[in-house]
mmCIF file of C-alpha atoms and ligand atoms in Angstrom:
data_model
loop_
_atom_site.group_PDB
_atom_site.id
_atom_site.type_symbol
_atom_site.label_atom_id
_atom_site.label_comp_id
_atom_site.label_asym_id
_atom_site.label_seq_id
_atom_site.Cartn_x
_atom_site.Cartn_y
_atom_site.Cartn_z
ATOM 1 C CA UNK Z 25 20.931 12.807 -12.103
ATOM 2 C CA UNK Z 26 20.482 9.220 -11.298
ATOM 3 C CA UNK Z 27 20.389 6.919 -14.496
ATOM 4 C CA UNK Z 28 18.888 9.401 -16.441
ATOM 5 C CA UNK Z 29 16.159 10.542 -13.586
ATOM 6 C CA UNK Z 30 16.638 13.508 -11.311
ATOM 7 C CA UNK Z 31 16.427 12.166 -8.548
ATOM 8 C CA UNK Z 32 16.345 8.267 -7.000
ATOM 9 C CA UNK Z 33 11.984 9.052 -6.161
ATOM 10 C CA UNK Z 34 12.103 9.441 -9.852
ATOM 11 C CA UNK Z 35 14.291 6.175 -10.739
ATOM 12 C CA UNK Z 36 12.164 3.772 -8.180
ATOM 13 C CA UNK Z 37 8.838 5.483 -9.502
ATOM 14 C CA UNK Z 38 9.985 4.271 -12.853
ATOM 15 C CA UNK Z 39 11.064 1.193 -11.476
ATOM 16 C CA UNK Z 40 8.118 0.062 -10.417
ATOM 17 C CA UNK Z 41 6.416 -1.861 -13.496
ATOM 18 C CA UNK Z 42 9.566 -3.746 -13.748
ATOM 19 C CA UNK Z 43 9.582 -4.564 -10.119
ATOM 20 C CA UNK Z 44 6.022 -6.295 -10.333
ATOM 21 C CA UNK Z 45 7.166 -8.227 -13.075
ATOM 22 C CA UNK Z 46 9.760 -9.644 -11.559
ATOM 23 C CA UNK Z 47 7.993 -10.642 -8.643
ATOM 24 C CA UNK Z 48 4.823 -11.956 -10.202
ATOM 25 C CA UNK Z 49 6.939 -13.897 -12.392
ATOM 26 C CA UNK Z 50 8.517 -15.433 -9.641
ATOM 27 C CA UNK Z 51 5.765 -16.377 -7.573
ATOM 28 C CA UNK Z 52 2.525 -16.533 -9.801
ATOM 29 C CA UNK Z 53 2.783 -20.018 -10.826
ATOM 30 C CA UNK Z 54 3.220 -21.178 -7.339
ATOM 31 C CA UNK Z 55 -0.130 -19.636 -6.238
ATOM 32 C CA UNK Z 56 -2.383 -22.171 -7.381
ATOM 33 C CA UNK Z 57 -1.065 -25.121 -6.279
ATOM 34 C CA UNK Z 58 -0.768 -23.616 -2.988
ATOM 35 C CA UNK Z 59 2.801 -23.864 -2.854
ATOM 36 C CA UNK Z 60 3.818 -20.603 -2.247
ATOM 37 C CA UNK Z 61 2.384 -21.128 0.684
ATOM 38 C CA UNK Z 62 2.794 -25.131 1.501
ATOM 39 C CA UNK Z 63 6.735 -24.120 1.346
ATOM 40 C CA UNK Z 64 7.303 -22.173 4.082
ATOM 41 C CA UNK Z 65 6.282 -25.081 6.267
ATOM 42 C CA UNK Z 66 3.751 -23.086 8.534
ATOM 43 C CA UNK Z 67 1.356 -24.182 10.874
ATOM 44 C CA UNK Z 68 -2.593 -23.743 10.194
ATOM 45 C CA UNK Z 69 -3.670 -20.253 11.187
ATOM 46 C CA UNK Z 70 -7.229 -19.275 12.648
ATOM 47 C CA UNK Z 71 -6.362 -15.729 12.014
ATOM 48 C CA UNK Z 72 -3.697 -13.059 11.058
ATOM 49 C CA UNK Z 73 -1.701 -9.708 12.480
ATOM 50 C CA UNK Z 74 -0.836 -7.393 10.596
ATOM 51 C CA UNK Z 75 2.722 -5.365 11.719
ATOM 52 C CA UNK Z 76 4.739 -2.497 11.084
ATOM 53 C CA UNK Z 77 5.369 1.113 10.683
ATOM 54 C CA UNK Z 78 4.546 3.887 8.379
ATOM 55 C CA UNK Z 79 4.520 2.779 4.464
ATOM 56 C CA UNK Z 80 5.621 -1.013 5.439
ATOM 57 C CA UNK Z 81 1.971 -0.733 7.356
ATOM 58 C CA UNK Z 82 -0.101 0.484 4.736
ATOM 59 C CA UNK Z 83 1.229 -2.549 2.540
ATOM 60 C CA UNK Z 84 0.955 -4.903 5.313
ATOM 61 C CA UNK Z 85 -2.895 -3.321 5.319
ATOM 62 C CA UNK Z 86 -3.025 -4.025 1.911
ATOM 63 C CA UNK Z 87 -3.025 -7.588 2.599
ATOM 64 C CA UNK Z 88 -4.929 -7.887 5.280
ATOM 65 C CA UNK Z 89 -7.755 -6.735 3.306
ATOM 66 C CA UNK Z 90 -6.838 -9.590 0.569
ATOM 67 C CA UNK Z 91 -7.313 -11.701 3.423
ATOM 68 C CA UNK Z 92 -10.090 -10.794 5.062
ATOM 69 C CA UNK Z 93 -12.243 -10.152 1.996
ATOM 70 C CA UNK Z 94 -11.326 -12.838 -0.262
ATOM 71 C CA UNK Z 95 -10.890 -15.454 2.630
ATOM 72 C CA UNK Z 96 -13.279 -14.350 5.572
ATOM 73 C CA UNK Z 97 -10.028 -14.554 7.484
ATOM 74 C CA UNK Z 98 -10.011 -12.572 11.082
ATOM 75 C CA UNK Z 99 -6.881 -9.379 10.338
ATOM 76 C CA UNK Z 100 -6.031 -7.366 13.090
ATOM 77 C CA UNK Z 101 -3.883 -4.927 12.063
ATOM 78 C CA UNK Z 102 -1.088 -3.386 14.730
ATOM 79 C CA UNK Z 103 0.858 -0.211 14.802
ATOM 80 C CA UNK Z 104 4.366 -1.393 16.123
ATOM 81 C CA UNK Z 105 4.716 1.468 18.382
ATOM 82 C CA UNK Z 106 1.692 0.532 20.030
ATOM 83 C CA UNK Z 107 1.620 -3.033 19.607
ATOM 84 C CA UNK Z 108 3.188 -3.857 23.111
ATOM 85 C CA UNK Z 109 0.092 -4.910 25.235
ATOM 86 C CA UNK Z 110 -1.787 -6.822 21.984
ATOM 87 C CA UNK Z 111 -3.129 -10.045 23.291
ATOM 88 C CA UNK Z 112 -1.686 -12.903 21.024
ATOM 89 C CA UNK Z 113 -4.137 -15.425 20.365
ATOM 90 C CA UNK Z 114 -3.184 -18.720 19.492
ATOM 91 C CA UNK Z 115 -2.460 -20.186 16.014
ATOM 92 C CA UNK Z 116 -2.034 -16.296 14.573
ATOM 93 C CA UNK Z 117 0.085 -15.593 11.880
ATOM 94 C CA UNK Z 118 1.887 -12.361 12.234
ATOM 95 C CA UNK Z 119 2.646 -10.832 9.116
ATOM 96 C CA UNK Z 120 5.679 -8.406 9.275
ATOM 97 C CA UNK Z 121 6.362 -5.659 7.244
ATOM 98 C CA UNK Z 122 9.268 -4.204 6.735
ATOM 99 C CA UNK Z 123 11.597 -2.673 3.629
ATOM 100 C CA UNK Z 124 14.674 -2.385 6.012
ATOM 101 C CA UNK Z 125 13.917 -5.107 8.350
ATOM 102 C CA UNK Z 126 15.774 -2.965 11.199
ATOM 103 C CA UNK Z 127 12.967 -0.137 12.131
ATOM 104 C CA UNK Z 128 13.322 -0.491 15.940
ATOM 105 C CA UNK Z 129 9.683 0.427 16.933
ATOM 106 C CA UNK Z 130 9.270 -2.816 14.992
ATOM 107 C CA UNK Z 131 11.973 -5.295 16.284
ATOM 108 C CA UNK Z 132 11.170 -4.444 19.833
ATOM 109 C CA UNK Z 133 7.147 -5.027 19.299
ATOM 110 C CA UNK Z 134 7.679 -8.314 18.091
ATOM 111 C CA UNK Z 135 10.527 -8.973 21.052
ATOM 112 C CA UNK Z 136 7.502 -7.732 23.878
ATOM 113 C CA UNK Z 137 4.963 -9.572 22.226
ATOM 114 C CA UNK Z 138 4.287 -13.286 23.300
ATOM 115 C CA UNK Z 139 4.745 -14.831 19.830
ATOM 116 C CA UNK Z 140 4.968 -19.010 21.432
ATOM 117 C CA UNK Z 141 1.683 -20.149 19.588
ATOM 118 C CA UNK Z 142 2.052 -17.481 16.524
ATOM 119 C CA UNK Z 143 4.364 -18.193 13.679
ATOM 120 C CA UNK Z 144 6.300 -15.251 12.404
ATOM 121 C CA UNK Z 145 6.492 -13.925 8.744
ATOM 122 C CA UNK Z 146 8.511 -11.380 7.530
ATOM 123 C CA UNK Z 147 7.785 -9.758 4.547
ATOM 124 C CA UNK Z 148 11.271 -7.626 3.909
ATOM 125 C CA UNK Z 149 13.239 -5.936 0.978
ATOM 126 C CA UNK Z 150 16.351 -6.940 3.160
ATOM 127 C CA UNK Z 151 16.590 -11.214 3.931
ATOM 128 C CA UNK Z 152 19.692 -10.895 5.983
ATOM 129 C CA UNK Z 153 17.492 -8.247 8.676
ATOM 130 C CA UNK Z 154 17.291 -8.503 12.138
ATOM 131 C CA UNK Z 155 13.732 -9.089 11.134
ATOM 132 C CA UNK Z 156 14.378 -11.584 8.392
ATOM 133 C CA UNK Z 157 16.751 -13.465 11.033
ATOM 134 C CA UNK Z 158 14.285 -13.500 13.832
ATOM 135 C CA UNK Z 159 10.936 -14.672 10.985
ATOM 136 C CA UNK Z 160 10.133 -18.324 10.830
ATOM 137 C CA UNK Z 161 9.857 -17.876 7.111
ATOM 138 C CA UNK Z 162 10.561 -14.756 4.833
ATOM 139 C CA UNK Z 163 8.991 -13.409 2.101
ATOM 140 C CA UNK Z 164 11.572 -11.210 -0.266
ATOM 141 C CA UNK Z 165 10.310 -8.132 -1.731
ATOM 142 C CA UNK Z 166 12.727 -8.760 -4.277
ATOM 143 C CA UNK Z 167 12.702 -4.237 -4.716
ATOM 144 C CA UNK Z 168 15.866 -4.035 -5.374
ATOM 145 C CA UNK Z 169 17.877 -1.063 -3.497
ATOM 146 C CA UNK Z 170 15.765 2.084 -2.489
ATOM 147 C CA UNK Z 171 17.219 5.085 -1.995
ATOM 148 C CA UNK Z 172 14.644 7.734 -1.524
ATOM 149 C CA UNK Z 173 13.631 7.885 2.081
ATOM 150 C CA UNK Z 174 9.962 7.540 0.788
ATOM 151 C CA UNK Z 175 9.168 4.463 -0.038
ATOM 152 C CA UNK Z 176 7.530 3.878 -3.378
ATOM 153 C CA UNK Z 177 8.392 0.541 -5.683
ATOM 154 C CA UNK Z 178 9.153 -1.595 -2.013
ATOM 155 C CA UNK Z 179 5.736 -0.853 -1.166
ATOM 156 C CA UNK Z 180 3.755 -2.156 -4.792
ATOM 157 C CA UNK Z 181 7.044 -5.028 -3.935
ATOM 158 C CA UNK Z 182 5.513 -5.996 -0.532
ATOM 159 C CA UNK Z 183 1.917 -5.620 -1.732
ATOM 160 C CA UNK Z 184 2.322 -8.141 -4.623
ATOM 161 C CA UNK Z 185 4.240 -10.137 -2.214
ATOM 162 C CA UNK Z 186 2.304 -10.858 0.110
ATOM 163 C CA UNK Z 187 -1.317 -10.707 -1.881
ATOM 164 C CA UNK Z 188 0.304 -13.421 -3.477
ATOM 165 C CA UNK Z 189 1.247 -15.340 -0.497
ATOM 166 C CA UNK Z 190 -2.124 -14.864 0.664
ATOM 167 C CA UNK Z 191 -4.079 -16.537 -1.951
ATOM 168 C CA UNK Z 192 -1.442 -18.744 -1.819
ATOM 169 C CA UNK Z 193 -2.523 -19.498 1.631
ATOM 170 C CA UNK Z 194 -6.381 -19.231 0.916
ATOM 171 C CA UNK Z 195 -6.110 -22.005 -1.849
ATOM 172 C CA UNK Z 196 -3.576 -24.630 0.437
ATOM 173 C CA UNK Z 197 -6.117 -24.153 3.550
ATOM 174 C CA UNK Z 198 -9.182 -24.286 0.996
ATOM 175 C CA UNK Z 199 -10.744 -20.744 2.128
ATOM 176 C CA UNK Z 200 -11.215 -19.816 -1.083
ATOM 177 C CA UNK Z 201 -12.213 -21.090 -4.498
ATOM 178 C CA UNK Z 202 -9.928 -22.428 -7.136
ATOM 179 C CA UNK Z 203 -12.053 -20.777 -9.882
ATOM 180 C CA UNK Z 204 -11.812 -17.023 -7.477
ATOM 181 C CA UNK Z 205 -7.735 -17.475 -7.362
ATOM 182 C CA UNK Z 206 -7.789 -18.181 -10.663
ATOM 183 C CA UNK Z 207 -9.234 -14.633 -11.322
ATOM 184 C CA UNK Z 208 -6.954 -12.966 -8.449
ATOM 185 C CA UNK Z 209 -3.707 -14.559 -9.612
ATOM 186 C CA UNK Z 210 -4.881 -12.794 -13.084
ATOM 187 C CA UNK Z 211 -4.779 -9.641 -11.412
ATOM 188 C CA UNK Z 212 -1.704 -10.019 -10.221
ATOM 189 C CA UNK Z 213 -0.090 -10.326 -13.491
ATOM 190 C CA UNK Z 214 -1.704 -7.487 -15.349
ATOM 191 C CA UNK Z 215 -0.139 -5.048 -11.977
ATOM 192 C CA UNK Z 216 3.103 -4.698 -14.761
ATOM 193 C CA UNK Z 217 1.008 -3.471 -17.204
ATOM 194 C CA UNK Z 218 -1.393 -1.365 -14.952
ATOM 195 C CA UNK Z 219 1.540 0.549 -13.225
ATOM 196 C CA UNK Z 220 3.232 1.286 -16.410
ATOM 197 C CA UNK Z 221 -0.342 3.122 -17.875
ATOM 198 C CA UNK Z 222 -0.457 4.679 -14.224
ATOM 199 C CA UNK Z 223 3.256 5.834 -14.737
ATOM 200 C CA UNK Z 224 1.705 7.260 -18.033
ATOM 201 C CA UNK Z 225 -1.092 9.090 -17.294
ATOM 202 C CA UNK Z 226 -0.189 10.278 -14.310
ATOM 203 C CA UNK Z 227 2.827 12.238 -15.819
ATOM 204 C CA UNK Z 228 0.407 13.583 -18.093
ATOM 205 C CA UNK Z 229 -2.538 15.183 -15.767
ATOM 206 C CA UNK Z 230 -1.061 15.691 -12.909
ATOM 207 C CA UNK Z 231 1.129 18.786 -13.284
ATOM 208 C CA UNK Z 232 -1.407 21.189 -14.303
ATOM 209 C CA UNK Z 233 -3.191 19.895 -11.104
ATOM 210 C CA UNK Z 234 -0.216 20.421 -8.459
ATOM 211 C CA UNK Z 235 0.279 23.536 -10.331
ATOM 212 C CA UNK Z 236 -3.462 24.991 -9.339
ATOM 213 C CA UNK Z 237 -2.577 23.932 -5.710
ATOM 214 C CA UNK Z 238 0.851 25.081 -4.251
ATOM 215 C CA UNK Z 239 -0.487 27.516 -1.983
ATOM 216 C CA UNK Z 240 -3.409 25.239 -0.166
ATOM 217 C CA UNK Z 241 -2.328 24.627 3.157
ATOM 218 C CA UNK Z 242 -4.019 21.537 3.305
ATOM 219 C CA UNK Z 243 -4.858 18.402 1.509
ATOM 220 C CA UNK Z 244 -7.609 15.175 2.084
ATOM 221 C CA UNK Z 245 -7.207 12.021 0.510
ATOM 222 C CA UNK Z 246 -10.633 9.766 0.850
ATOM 223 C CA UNK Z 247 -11.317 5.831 -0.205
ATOM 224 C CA UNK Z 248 -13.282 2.793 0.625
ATOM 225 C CA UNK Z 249 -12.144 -0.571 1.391
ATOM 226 C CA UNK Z 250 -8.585 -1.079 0.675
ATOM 227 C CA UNK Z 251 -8.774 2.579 -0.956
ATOM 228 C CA UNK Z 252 -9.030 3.619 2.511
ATOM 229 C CA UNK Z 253 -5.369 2.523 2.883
ATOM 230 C CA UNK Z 254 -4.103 4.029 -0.260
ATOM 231 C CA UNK Z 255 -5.702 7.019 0.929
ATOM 232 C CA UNK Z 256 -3.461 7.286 3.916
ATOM 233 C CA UNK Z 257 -0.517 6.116 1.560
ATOM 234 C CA UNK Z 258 -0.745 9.161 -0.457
ATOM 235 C CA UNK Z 259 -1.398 11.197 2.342
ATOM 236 C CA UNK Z 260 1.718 9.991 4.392
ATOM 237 C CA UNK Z 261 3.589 10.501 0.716
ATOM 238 C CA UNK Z 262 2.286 14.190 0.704
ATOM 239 C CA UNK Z 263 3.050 14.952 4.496
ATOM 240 C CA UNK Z 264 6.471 13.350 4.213
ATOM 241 C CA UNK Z 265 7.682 15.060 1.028
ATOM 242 C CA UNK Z 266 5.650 18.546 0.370
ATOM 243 C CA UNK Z 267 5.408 19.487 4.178
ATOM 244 C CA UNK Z 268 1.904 20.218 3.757
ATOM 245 C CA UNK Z 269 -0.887 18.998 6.343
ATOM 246 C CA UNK Z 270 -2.841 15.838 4.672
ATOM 247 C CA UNK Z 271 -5.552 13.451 5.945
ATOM 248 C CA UNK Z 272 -6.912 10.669 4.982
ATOM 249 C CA UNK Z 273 -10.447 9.318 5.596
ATOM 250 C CA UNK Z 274 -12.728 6.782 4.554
ATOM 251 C CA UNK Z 275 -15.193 8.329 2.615
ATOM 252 C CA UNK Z 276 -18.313 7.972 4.481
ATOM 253 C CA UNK Z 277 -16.702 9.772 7.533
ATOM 254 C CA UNK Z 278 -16.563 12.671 5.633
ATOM 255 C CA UNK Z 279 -20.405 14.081 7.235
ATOM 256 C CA UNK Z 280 -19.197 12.821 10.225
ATOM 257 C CA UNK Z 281 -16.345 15.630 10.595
ATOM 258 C CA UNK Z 282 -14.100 16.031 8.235
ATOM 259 C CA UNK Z 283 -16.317 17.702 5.637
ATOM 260 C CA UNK Z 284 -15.892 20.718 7.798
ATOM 261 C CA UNK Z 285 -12.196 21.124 6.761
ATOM 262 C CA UNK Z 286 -13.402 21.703 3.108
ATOM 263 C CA UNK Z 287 -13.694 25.117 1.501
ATOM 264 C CA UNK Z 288 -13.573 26.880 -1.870
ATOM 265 C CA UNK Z 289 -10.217 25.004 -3.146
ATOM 266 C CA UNK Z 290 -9.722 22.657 -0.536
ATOM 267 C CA UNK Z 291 -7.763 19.921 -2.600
ATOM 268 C CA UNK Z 292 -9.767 16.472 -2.126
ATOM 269 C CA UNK Z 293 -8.126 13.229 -3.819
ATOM 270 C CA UNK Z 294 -10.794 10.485 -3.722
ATOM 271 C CA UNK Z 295 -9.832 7.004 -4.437
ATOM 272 C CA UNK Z 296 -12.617 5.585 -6.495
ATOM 273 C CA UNK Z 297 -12.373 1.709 -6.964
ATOM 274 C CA UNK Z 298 -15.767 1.038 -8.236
ATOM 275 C CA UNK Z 299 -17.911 1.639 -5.193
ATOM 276 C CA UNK Z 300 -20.988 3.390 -6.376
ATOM 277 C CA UNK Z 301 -21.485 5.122 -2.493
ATOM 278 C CA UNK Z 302 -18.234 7.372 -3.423
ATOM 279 C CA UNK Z 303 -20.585 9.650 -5.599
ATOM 280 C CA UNK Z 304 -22.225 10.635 -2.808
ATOM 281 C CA UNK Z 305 -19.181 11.560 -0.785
ATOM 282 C CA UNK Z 306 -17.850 13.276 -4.541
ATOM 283 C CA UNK Z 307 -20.870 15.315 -4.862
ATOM 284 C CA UNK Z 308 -20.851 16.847 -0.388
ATOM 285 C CA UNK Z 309 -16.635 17.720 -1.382
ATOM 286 C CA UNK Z 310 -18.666 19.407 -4.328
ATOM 287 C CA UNK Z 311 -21.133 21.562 -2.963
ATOM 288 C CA UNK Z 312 -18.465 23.198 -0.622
ATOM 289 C CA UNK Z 313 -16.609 23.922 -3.627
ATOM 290 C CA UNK Z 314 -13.671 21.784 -2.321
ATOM 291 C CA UNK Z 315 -11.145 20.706 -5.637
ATOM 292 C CA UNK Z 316 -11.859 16.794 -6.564
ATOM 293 C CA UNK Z 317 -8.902 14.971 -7.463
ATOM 294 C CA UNK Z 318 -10.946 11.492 -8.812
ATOM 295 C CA UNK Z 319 -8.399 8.700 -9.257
ATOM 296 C CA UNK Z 320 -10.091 5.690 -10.719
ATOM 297 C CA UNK Z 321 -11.290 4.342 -13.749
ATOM 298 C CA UNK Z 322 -12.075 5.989 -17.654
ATOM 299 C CA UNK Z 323 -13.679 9.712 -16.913
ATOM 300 C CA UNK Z 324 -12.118 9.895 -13.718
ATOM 301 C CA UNK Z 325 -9.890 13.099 -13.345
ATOM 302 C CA UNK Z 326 -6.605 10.641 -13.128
ATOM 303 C CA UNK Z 327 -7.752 7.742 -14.988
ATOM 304 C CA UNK Z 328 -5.667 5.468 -14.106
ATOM 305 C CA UNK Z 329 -7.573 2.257 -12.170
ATOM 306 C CA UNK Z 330 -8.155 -1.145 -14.510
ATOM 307 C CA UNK Z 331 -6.438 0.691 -17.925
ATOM 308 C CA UNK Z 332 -5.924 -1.906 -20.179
ATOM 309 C CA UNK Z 333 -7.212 -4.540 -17.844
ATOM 310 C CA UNK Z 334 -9.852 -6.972 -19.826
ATOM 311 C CA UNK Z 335 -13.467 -6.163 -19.114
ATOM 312 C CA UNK Z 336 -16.000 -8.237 -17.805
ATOM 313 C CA UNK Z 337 -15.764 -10.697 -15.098
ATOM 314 C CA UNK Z 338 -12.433 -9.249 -13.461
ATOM 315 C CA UNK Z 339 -15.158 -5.989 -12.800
ATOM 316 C CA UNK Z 340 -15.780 -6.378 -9.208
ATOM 317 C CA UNK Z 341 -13.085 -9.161 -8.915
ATOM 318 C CA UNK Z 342 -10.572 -6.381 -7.277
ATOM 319 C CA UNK Z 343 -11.210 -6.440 -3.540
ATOM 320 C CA UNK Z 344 -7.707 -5.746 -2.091
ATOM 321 C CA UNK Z 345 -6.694 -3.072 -4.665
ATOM 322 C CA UNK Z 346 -6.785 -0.752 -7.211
ATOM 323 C CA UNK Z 347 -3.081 -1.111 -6.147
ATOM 324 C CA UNK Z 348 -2.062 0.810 -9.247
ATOM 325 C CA UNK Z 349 -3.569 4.179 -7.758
ATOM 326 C CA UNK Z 350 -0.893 4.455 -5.521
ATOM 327 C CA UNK Z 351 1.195 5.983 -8.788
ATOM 328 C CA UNK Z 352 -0.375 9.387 -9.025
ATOM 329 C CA UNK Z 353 -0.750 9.376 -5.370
ATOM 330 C CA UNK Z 354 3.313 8.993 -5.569
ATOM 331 C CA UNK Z 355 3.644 11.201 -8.730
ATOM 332 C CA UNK Z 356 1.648 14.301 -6.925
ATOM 333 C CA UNK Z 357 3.470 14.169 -4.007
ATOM 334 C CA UNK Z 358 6.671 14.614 -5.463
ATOM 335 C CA UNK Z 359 5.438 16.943 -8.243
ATOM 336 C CA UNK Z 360 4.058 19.102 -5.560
ATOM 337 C CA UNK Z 361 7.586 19.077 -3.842
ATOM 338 C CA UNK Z 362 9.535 19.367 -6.005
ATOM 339 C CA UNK Z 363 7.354 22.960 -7.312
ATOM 340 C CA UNK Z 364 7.892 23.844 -3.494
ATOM 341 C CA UNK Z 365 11.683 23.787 -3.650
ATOM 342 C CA UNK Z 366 12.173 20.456 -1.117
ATOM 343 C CA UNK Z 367 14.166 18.019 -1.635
ATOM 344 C CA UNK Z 368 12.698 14.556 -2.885
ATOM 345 C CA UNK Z 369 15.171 12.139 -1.873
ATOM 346 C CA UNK Z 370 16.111 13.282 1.734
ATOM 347 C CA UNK Z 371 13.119 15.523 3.379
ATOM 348 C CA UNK Z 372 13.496 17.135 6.346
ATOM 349 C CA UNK Z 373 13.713 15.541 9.974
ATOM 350 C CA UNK Z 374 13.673 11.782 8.202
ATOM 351 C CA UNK Z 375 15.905 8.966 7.969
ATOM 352 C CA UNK Z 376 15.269 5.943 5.480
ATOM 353 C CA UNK Z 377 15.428 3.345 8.281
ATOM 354 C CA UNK Z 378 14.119 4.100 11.748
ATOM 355 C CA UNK Z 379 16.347 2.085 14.463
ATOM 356 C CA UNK Z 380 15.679 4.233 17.354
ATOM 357 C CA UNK Z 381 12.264 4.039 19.179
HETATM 358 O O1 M6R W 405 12.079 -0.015 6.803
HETATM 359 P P1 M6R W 405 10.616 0.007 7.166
HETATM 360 O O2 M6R W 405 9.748 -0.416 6.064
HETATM 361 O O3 M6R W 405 10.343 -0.754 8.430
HETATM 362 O O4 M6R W 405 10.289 1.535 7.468
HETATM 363 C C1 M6R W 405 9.040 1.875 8.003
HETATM 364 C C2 M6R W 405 8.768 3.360 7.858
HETATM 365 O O5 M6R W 405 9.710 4.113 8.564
HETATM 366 C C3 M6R W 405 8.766 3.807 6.390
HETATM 367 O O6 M6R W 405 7.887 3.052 5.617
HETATM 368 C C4 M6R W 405 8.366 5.279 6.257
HETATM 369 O O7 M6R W 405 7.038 5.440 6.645
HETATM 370 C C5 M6R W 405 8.599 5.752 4.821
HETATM 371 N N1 M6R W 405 9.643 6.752 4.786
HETATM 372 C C6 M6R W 405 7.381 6.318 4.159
HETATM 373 O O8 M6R W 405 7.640 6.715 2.846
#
């Protein structure tokens, strides 16, 4: 065992309230006032990229929606593999993500791309990287170590990161009202609180769910809007550490495809963070007889979005999360591998950082 967990997944699971309270105490009271942002010493940007690989990408996603929602900012988001012929326009910000800072798909992207009007940010759980050392300015995750070749508490790190940083940004280049990042930089500090009830309840329902579906060969994870993205989080979670096929979707692709793959069983986890159409998308999963996994808020099957959050205005307020749903997205991944005999911390044909293309 590893402090008392069985296995380091376990420990940086755990982790993972602590690790948002850390960071937000760092950086929340420099959102405001901009300086967060006004630091780093940056030139004006007209619009952002969004870089990286695999988990590091779905966080960097994370906060391109922050951007683009709560600041009408242009995101383009690039796989690094296949970032080599992207067109830099000037005065783009390049957001980097990466927990290692040395995935190679990612260093050589950002060595191909023509980066002379963009200024380059890493966001990083390592600031002496190759990436960190080739960044104009770094962001620090601030994680901590991570063991576990899937990454879990650098991910929430780099999403509460850079959604800081962002606002940051939005209030120094005045794209977005005070009274708005008031309500944002809010959220931000309730994530401790949020994760640790997610931590909670998800220990609670989930096993007798991943018990009722070891044998399904497959598994779909839908969302909207930055649910989308947590969607292919948990799927890329389930893939890496169960070995079972997943796929993600945004839910109204379903009836254009995708609901085809659903039969009696089929296990369907739907991100639901407060966007009426998802009932509709709920109730087609339904019909086929297809098993709904609802993550979201009270009466969902994994309640878990907005627990203990304040009602009221903040309803509505949460455009670039429920970041808190990616616990039982984490939790039933390695629930369901661990009931299939793999192991957690090192799955098959993986390494924890990538530095071969
Ligand atoms: O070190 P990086 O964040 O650059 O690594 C990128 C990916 O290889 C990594 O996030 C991978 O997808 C994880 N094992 C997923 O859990």
């Amino acid at each position: 065992g590893v402090d008392g967990h069985p296995d380091f997944m376990s420990k940086e699971i755990a982790e993972q309230p602590d690790v948002a309270a850390r960071i937000v105490d760092r950086l929340a009271p420099h959102v405001l006032d901009g300086s967060l942002w006004a630091d780093l010493a940056l030139p004006r940007f007209d619009r952002v990229t969004v870089i990286g690989c695999g988990t590091s990408l779905n966080a960097g996603r994370m906060i391109g929606g922050a951007l683009s929602s709560l600041g009408r900012v242009p995101v383009r988001t690039l796989v690094a593999s296949e970032a080599a012929d992207a067109v830099m326009e000037p005065r783009t910000l390049v957001l980097a993500l990466s927990q290692s800072g040395e995935t190679a798909d990612l260093l050589n992207a950002i060595e191909r791309l023509d980066l002379s009007r963009s200024s380059l940010v890493a966001i990083t759980n390592n600031e002496h990287s190759t990436l960190a050392r080739q960044a104009d300015s770094v962001l620090t995750c601030d994680a901590g170590p991570e063991i576990g070749v899937a990454a879990t508490k650098t991910f929430v790190a780099q999403v509460i990161t850079g959604v800081a940083a962002a606002l940051s940004a939005l209030v120094a280049s005045e794209r977005m009202l005070r009274s708005d990042a008031v309500r944002h930089s809010d959220e931000l500090r309730l994530m401790p609180e949020l994760l640790a009830h997610a931590i909670a309840v998800s220990h609670e329902v989930l096993p007798s769910i991943v018990a009722g579906v070891l044998d399904e060969p497959g598994f779909l994870f839908l969302g909207q809007g930055t649910g989308v993205v947590l969607a292919a989080e948990g799927a890329l979670k389930l893939k890496e550490l169960s070995y079972r096929w997943a796929e993600h979707q945004p839910a109204g692709e379903l009836k254009h495809g995708p609901l085809a793959l659903v039969d009696r069983g089929t296990p369907v986890l739907v991100i639901d963070s407060g966007d009426p159409r998802i009932d509709r998308s709920i109730a087609e999963v339904d019909a086929r007889g297809g098993r709904i996994v609802r993550i979201g808020g009270p009466g969902s099957t994994v309640p878990v979005v907005g627990l203990g959050r304040p009602a009221g205005p903040m309803a509505g307020a949460r455009r670039w999360g429920p970041l808190e749903a990616v616990v039982p997205l984490q939790i039933f991944a390695r629930d369901l591998a661990l009931a299939l005999g793999r192991d957690v911390d090192k799955p098959r044909n993986l390494a924890k950082s990538v530095t071969v293309e």
